[in-house]
PDB file of C-alpha atoms in Angstrom:
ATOM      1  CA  UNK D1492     115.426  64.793  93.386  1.00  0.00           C
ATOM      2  CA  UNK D1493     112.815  63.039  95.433  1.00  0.00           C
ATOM      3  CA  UNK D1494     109.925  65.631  96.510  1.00  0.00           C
ATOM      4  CA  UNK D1495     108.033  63.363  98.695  1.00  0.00           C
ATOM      5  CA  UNK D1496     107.373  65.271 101.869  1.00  0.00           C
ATOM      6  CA  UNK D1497     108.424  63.991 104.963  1.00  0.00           C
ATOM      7  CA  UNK D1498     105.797  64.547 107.007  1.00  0.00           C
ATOM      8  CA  UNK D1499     105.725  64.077 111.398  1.00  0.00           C
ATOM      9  CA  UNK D1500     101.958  62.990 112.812  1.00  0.00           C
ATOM     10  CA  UNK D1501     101.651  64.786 116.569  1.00  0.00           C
ATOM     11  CA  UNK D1502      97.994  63.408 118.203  1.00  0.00           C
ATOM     12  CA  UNK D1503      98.158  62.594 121.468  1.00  0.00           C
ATOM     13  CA  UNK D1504      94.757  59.793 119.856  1.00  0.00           C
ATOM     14  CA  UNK D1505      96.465  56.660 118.296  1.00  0.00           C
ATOM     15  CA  UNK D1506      93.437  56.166 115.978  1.00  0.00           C
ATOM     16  CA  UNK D1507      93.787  59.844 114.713  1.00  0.00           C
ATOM     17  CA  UNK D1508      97.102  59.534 114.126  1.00  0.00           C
ATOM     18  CA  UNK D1509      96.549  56.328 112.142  1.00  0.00           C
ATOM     19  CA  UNK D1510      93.986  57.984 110.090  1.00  0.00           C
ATOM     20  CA  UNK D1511      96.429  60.795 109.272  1.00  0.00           C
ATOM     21  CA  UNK D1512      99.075  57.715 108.251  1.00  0.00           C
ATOM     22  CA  UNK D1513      96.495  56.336 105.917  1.00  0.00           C
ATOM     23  CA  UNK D1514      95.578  59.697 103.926  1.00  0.00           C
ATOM     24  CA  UNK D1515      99.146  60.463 104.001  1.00  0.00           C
ATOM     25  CA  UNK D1516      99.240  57.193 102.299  1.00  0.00           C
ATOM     26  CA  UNK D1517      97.081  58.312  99.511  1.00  0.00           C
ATOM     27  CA  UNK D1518      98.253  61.350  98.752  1.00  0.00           C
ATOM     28  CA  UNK D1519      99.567  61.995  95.220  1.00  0.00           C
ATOM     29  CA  UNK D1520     100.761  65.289  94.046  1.00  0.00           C
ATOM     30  CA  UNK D1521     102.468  65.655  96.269  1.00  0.00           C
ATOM     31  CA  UNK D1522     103.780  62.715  97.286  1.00  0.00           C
ATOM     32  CA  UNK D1523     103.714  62.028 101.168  1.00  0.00           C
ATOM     33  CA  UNK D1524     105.784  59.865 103.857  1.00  0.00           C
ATOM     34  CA  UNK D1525     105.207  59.518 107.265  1.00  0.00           C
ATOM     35  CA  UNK D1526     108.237  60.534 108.794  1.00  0.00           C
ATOM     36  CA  UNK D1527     107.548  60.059 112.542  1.00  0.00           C
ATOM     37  CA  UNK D1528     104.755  59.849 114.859  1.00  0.00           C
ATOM     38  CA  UNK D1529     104.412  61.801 118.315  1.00  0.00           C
ATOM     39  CA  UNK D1530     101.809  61.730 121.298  1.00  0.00           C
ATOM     40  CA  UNK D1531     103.330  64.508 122.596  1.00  0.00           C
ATOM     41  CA  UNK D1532     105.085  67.432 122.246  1.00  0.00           C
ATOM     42  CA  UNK D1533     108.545  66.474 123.666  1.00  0.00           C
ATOM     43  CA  UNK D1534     108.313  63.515 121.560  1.00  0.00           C
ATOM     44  CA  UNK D1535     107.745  65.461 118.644  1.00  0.00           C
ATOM     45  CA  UNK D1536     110.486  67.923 119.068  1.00  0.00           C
ATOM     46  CA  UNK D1537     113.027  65.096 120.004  1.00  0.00           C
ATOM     47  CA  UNK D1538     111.822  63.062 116.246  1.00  0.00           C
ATOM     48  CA  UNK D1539     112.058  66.878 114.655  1.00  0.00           C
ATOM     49  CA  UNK D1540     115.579  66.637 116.044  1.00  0.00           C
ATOM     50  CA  UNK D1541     116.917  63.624 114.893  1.00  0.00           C
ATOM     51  CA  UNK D1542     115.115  63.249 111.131  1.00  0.00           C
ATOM     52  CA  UNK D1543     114.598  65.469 108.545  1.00  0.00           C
ATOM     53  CA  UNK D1544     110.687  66.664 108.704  1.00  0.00           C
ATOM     54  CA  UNK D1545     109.530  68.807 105.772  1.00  0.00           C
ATOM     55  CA  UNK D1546     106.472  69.756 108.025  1.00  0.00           C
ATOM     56  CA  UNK D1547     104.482  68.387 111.159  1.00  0.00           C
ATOM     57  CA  UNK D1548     100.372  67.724 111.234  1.00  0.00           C
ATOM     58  CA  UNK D1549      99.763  69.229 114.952  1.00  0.00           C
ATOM     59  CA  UNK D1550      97.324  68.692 116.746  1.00  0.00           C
ATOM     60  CA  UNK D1551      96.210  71.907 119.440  1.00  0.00           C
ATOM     61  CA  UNK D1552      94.912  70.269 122.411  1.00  0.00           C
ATOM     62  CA  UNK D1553      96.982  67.584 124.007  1.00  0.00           C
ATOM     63  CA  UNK D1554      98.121  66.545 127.496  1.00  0.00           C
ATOM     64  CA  UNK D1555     100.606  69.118 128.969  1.00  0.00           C
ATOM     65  CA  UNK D1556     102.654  71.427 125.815  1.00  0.00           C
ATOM     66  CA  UNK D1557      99.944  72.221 123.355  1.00  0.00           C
ATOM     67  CA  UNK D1558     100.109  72.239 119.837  1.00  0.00           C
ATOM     68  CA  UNK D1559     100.357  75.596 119.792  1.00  0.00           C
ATOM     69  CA  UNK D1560     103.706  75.704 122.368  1.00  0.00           C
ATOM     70  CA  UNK D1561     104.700  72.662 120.225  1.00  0.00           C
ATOM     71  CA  UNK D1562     104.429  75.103 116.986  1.00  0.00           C
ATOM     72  CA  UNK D1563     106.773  77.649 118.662  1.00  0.00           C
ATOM     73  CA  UNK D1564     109.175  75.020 119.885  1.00  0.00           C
ATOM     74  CA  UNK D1565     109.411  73.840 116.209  1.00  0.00           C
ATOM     75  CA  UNK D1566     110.036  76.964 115.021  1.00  0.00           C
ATOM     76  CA  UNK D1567     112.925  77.224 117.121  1.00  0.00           C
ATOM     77  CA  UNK D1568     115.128  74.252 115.276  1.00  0.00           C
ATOM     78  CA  UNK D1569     118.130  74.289 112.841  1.00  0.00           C
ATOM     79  CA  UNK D1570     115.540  72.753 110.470  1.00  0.00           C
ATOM     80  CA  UNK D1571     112.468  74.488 111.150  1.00  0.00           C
ATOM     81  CA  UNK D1572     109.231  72.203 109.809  1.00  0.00           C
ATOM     82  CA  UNK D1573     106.628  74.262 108.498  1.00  0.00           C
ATOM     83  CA  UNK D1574     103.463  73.395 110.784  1.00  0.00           C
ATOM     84  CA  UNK D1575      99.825  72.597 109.315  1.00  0.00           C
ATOM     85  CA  UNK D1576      97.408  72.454 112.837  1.00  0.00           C
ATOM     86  CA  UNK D1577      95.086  69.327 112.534  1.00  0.00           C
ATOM     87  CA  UNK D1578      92.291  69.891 115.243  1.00  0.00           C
ATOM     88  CA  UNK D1579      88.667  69.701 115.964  1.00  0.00           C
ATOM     89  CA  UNK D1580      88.466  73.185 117.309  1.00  0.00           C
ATOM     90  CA  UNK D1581      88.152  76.245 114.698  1.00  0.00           C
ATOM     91  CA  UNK D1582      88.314  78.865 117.018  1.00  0.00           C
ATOM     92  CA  UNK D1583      91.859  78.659 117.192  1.00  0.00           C
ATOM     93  CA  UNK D1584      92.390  79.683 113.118  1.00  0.00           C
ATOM     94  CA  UNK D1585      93.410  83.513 113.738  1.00  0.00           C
ATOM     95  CA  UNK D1586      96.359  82.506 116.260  1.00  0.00           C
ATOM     96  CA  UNK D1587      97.617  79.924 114.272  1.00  0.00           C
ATOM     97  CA  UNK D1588      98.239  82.249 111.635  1.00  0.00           C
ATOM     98  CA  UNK D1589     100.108  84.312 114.029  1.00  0.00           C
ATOM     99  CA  UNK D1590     102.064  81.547 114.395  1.00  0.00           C
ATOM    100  CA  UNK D1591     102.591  81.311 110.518  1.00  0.00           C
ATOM    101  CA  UNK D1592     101.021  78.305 110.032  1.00  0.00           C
ATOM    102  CA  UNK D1593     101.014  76.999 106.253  1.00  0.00           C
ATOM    103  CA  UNK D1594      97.429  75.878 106.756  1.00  0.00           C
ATOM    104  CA  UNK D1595      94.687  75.020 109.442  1.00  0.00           C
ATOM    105  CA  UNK D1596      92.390  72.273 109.093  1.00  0.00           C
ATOM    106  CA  UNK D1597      89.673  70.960 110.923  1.00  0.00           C
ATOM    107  CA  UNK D1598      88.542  67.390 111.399  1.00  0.00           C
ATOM    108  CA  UNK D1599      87.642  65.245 110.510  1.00  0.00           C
ATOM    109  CA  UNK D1600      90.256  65.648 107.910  1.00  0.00           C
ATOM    110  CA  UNK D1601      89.300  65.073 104.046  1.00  0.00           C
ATOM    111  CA  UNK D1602      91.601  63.430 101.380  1.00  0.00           C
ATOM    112  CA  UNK D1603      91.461  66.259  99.241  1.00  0.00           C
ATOM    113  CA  UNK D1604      91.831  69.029 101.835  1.00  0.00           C
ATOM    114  CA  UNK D1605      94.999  67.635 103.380  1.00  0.00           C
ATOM    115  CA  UNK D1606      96.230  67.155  99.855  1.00  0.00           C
ATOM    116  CA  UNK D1607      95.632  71.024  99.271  1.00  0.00           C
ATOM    117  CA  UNK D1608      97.526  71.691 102.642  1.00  0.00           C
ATOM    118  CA  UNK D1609     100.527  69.805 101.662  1.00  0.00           C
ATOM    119  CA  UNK D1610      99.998  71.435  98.000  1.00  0.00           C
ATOM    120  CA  UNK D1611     100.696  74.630  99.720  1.00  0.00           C
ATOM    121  CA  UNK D1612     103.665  73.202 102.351  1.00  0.00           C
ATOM    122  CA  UNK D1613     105.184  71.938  98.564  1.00  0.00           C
ATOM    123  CA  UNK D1614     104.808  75.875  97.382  1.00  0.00           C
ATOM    124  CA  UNK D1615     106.244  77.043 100.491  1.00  0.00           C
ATOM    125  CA  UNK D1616     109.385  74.555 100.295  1.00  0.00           C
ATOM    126  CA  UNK D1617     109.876  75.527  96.613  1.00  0.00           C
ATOM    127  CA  UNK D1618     109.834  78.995  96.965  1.00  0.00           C
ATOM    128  CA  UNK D1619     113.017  79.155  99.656  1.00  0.00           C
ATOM    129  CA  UNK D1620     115.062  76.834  97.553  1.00  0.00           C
ATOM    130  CA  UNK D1621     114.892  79.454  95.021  1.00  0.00           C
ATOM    131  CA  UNK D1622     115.179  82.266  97.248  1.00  0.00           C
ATOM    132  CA  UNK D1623     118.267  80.788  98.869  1.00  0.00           C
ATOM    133  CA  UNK D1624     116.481  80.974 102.433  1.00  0.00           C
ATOM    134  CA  UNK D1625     115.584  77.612 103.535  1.00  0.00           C
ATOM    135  CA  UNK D1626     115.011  78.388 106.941  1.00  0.00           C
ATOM    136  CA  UNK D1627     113.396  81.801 106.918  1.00  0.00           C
ATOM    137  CA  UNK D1628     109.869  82.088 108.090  1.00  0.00           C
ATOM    138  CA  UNK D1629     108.020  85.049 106.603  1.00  0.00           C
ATOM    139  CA  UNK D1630     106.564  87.334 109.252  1.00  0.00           C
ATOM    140  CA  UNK D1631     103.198  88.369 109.448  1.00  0.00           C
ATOM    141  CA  UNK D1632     100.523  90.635 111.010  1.00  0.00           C
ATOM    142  CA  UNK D1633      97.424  88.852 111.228  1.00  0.00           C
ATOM    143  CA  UNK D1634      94.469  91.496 110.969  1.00  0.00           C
ATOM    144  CA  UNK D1635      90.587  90.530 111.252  1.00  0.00           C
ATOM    145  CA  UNK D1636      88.381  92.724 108.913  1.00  0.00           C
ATOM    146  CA  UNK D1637      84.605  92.414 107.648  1.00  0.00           C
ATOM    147  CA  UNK D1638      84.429  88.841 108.549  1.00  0.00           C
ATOM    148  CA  UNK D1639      87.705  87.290 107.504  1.00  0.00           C
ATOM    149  CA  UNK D1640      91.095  87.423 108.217  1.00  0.00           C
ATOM    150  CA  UNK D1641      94.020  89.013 106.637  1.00  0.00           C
ATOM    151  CA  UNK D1642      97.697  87.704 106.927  1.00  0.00           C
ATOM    152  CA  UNK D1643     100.003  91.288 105.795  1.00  0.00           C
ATOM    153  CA  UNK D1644     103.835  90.506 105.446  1.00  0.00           C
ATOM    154  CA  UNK D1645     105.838  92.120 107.445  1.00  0.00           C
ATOM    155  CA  UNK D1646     108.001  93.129 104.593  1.00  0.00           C
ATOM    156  CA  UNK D1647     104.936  95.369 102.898  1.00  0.00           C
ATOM    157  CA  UNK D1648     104.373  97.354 106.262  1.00  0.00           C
ATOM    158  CA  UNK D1649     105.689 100.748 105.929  1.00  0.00           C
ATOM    159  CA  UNK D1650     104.417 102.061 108.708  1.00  0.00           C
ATOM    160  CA  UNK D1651     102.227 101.567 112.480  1.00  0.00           C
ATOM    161  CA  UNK D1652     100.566 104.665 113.397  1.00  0.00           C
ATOM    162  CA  UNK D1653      97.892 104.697 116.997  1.00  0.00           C
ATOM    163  CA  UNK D1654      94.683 105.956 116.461  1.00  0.00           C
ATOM    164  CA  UNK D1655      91.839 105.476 119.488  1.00  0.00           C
ATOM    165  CA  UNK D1656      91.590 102.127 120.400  1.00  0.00           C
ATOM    166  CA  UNK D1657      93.571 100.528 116.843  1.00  0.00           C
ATOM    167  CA  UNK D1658      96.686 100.654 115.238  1.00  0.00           C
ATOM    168  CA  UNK D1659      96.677 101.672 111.431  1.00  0.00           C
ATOM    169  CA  UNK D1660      98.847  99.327 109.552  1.00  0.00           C
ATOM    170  CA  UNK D1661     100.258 101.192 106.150  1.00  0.00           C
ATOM    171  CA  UNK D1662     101.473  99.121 103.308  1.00  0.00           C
ATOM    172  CA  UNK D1663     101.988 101.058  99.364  1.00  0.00           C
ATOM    173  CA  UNK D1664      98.676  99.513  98.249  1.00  0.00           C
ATOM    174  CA  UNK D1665      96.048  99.973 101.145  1.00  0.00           C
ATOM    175  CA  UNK D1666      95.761 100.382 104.609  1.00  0.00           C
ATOM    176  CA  UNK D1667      94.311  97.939 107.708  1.00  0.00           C
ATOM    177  CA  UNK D1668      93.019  98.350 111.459  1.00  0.00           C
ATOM    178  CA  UNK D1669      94.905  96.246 113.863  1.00  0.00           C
ATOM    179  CA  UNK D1670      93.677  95.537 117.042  1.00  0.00           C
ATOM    180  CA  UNK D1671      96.746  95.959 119.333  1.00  0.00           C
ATOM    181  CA  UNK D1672      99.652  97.793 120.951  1.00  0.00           C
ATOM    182  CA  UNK D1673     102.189  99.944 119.412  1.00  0.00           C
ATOM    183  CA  UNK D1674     104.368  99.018 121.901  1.00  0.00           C
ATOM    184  CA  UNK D1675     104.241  95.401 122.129  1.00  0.00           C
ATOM    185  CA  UNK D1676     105.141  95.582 117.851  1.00  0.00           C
ATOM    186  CA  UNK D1677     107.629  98.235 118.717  1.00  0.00           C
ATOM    187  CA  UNK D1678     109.461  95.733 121.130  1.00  0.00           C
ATOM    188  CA  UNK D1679     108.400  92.542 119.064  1.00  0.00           C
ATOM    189  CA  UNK D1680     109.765  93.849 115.938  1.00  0.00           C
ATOM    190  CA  UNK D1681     112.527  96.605 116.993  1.00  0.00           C
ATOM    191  CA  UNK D1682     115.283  95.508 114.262  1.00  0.00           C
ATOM    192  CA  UNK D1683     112.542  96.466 111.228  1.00  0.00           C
ATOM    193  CA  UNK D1684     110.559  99.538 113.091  1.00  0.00           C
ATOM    194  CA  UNK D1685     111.914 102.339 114.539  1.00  0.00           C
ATOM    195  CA  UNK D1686     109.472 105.196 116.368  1.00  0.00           C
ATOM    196  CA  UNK D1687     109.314 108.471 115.126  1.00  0.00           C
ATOM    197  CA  UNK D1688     106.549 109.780 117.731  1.00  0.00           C
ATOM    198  CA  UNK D1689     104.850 108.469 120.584  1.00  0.00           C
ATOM    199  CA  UNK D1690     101.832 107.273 118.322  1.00  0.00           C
ATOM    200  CA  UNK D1691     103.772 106.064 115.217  1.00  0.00           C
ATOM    201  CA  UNK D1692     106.413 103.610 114.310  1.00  0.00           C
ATOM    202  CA  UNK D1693     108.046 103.623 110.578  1.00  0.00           C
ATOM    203  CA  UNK D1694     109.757 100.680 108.853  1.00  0.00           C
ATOM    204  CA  UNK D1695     113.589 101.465 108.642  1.00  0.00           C
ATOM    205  CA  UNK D1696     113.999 100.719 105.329  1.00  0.00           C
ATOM    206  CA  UNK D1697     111.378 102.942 103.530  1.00  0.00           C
ATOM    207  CA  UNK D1698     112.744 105.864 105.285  1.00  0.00           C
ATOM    208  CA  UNK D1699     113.638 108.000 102.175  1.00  0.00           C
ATOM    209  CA  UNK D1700     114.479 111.125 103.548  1.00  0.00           C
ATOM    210  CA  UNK D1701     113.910 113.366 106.814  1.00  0.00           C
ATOM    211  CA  UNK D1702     112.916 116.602 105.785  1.00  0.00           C
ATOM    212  CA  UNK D1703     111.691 120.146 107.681  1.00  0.00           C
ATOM    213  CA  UNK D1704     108.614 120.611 108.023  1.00  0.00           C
ATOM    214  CA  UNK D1705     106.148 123.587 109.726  1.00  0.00           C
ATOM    215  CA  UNK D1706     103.860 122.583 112.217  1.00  0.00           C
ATOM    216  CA  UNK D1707     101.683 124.650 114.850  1.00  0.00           C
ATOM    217  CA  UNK D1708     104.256 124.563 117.149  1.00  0.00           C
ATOM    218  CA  UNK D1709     107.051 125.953 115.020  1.00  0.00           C
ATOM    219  CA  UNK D1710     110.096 124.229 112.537  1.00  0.00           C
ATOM    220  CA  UNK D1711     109.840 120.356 113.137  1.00  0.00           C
ATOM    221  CA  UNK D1712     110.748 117.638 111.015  1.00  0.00           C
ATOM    222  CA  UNK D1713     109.053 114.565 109.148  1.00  0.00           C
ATOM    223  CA  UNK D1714     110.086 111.495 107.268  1.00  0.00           C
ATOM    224  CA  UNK D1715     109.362 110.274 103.756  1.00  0.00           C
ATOM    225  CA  UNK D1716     108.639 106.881 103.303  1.00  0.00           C
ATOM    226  CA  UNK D1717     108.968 105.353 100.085  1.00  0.00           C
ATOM    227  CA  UNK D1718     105.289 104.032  99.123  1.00  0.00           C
ATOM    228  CA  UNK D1719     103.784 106.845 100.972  1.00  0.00           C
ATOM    229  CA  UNK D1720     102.528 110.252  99.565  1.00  0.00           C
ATOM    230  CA  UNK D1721     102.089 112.310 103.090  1.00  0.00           C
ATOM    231  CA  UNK D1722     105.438 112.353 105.347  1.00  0.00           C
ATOM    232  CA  UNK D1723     104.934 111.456 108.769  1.00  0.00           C
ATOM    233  CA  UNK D1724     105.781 113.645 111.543  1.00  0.00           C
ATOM    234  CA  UNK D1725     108.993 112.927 113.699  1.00  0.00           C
ATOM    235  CA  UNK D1726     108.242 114.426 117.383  1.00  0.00           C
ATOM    236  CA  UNK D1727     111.036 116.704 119.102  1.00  0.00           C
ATOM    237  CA  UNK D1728     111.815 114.155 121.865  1.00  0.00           C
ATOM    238  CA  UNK D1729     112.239 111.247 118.967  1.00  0.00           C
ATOM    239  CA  UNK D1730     114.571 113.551 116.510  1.00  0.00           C
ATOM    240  CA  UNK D1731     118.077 112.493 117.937  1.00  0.00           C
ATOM    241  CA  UNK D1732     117.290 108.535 118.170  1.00  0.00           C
ATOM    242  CA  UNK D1733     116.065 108.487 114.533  1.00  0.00           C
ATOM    243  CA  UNK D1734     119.113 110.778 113.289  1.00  0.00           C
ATOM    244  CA  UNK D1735     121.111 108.501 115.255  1.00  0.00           C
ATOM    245  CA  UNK D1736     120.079 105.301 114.042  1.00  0.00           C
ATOM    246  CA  UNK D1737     120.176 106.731 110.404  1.00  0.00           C
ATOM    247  CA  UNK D1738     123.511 107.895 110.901  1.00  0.00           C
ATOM    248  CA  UNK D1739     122.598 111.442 109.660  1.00  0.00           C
TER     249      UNK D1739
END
């Protein structure tokens, strides 16, 4: 099997893109091949369309769709590329991993970094042949904390829960401060959350069990989610949706 990456060059600057060609040129383990070129974003979904791209050096800022519009758009395809942003702007690094980028890097691009990017596309690729999922893009929340950010799968969330001005993000190991609203995720990510109470969502599958439970205002119920010592309460006005969508 040949693992060279096929790899599509969007810069709306000729001389960037050609710059990208040549270090494409010399990359090694992995192997790299240009597979297209695009000064645009229409042009680069219309090559995405037509050839086989493993994943697609975007750049953000270009004349009308930006790189990060382009990213979405890609997304979007039969054959979804995985997307590494090339650009001279950093400040853009926390929404491009919103937008599940395999990497981010900055220019003026270095041999060895873009080799490490495309190291990590090659990782990606690998890991869906085995899984059987060629197409699926993991999900992520992406959560800035002390100075760096954090990328949490989706899969590891157990549970959302409002508190002041930030949304506490439970996974089995730990738990993170998001920045955001409960109902924007509730809407966003409705088939994997369902809301127990006006301040808390849970994820469906770690429900383990709804139980009764005493609380000052009298018999209520809570669920147990697997991962999580302390069930969470379910409110009165939220009791029939989650029995219904249980089927209990």
């Amino acid at each position: 099997m040949d693992d060279t990456l096929q790899v599509l060059i969007v810069d709306d600057e000729p001389l960037a893109r050609a710059r990208l060609r040549a270090l494409l040129g010399e990359c090694r383990a992995p192997r790299a091949a240009t597979a297209g070129e695009a000064g645009s974003a229409v042009q680069a979904v219309t090559l995405a369309q037509r050839a086989p791209v493993d994943v697609a050096l975007l750049d953000i800022h270009m004349p009308g769709a930006d790189g990060m519009r382009l990213a979405r758009a890609l997304r979007e395809l039969p054959r979804a590329p995985l997307v590494v942003f090339v650009t001279a702007h950093a400040e853009h690094a926390v929404q491009a991993f919103e937008l599940e980028a395999a990497d981010y890097l900055t220019k003026p691009v270095r041999l060895e970094r873009l080799q490490a990017a495309l190291q990590k596309v090659q990782r990606i690729i690998q890991s869906r042949r085995v899984s059987g999922a060629p197409n699926r893009v993991e999900e992520y929340l992406v959560i800035s904390e002390r100075g760096r950010v954090v990328r949490v799968p989706l899969t590891e969330v157990l549970y959302l829960k409002a508190e002041l001005k930030y949304i506490t993000v439970g996974t089995a190991q730990r738990q993170y401060l998001l920045d955001g609203s409960l109902n924007q995720l509730e809407e966003k990510y409705a088939g994997r959350f369902i809301r127990i109470h006006r301040n808390a969502l849970v994820a469906r599958q770690a429900i383990r069990e709804l139980v009764r439970h005493d609380d000052a205002e009298g018999e209520g119920w809570a669920v147990r989610l697997t991962g999580v010592e302390q069930p969470l309460l379910v409110s009165r006005r939220q009791i029939g949706a989650l029995r219904e969508a249980l089927a209990l």
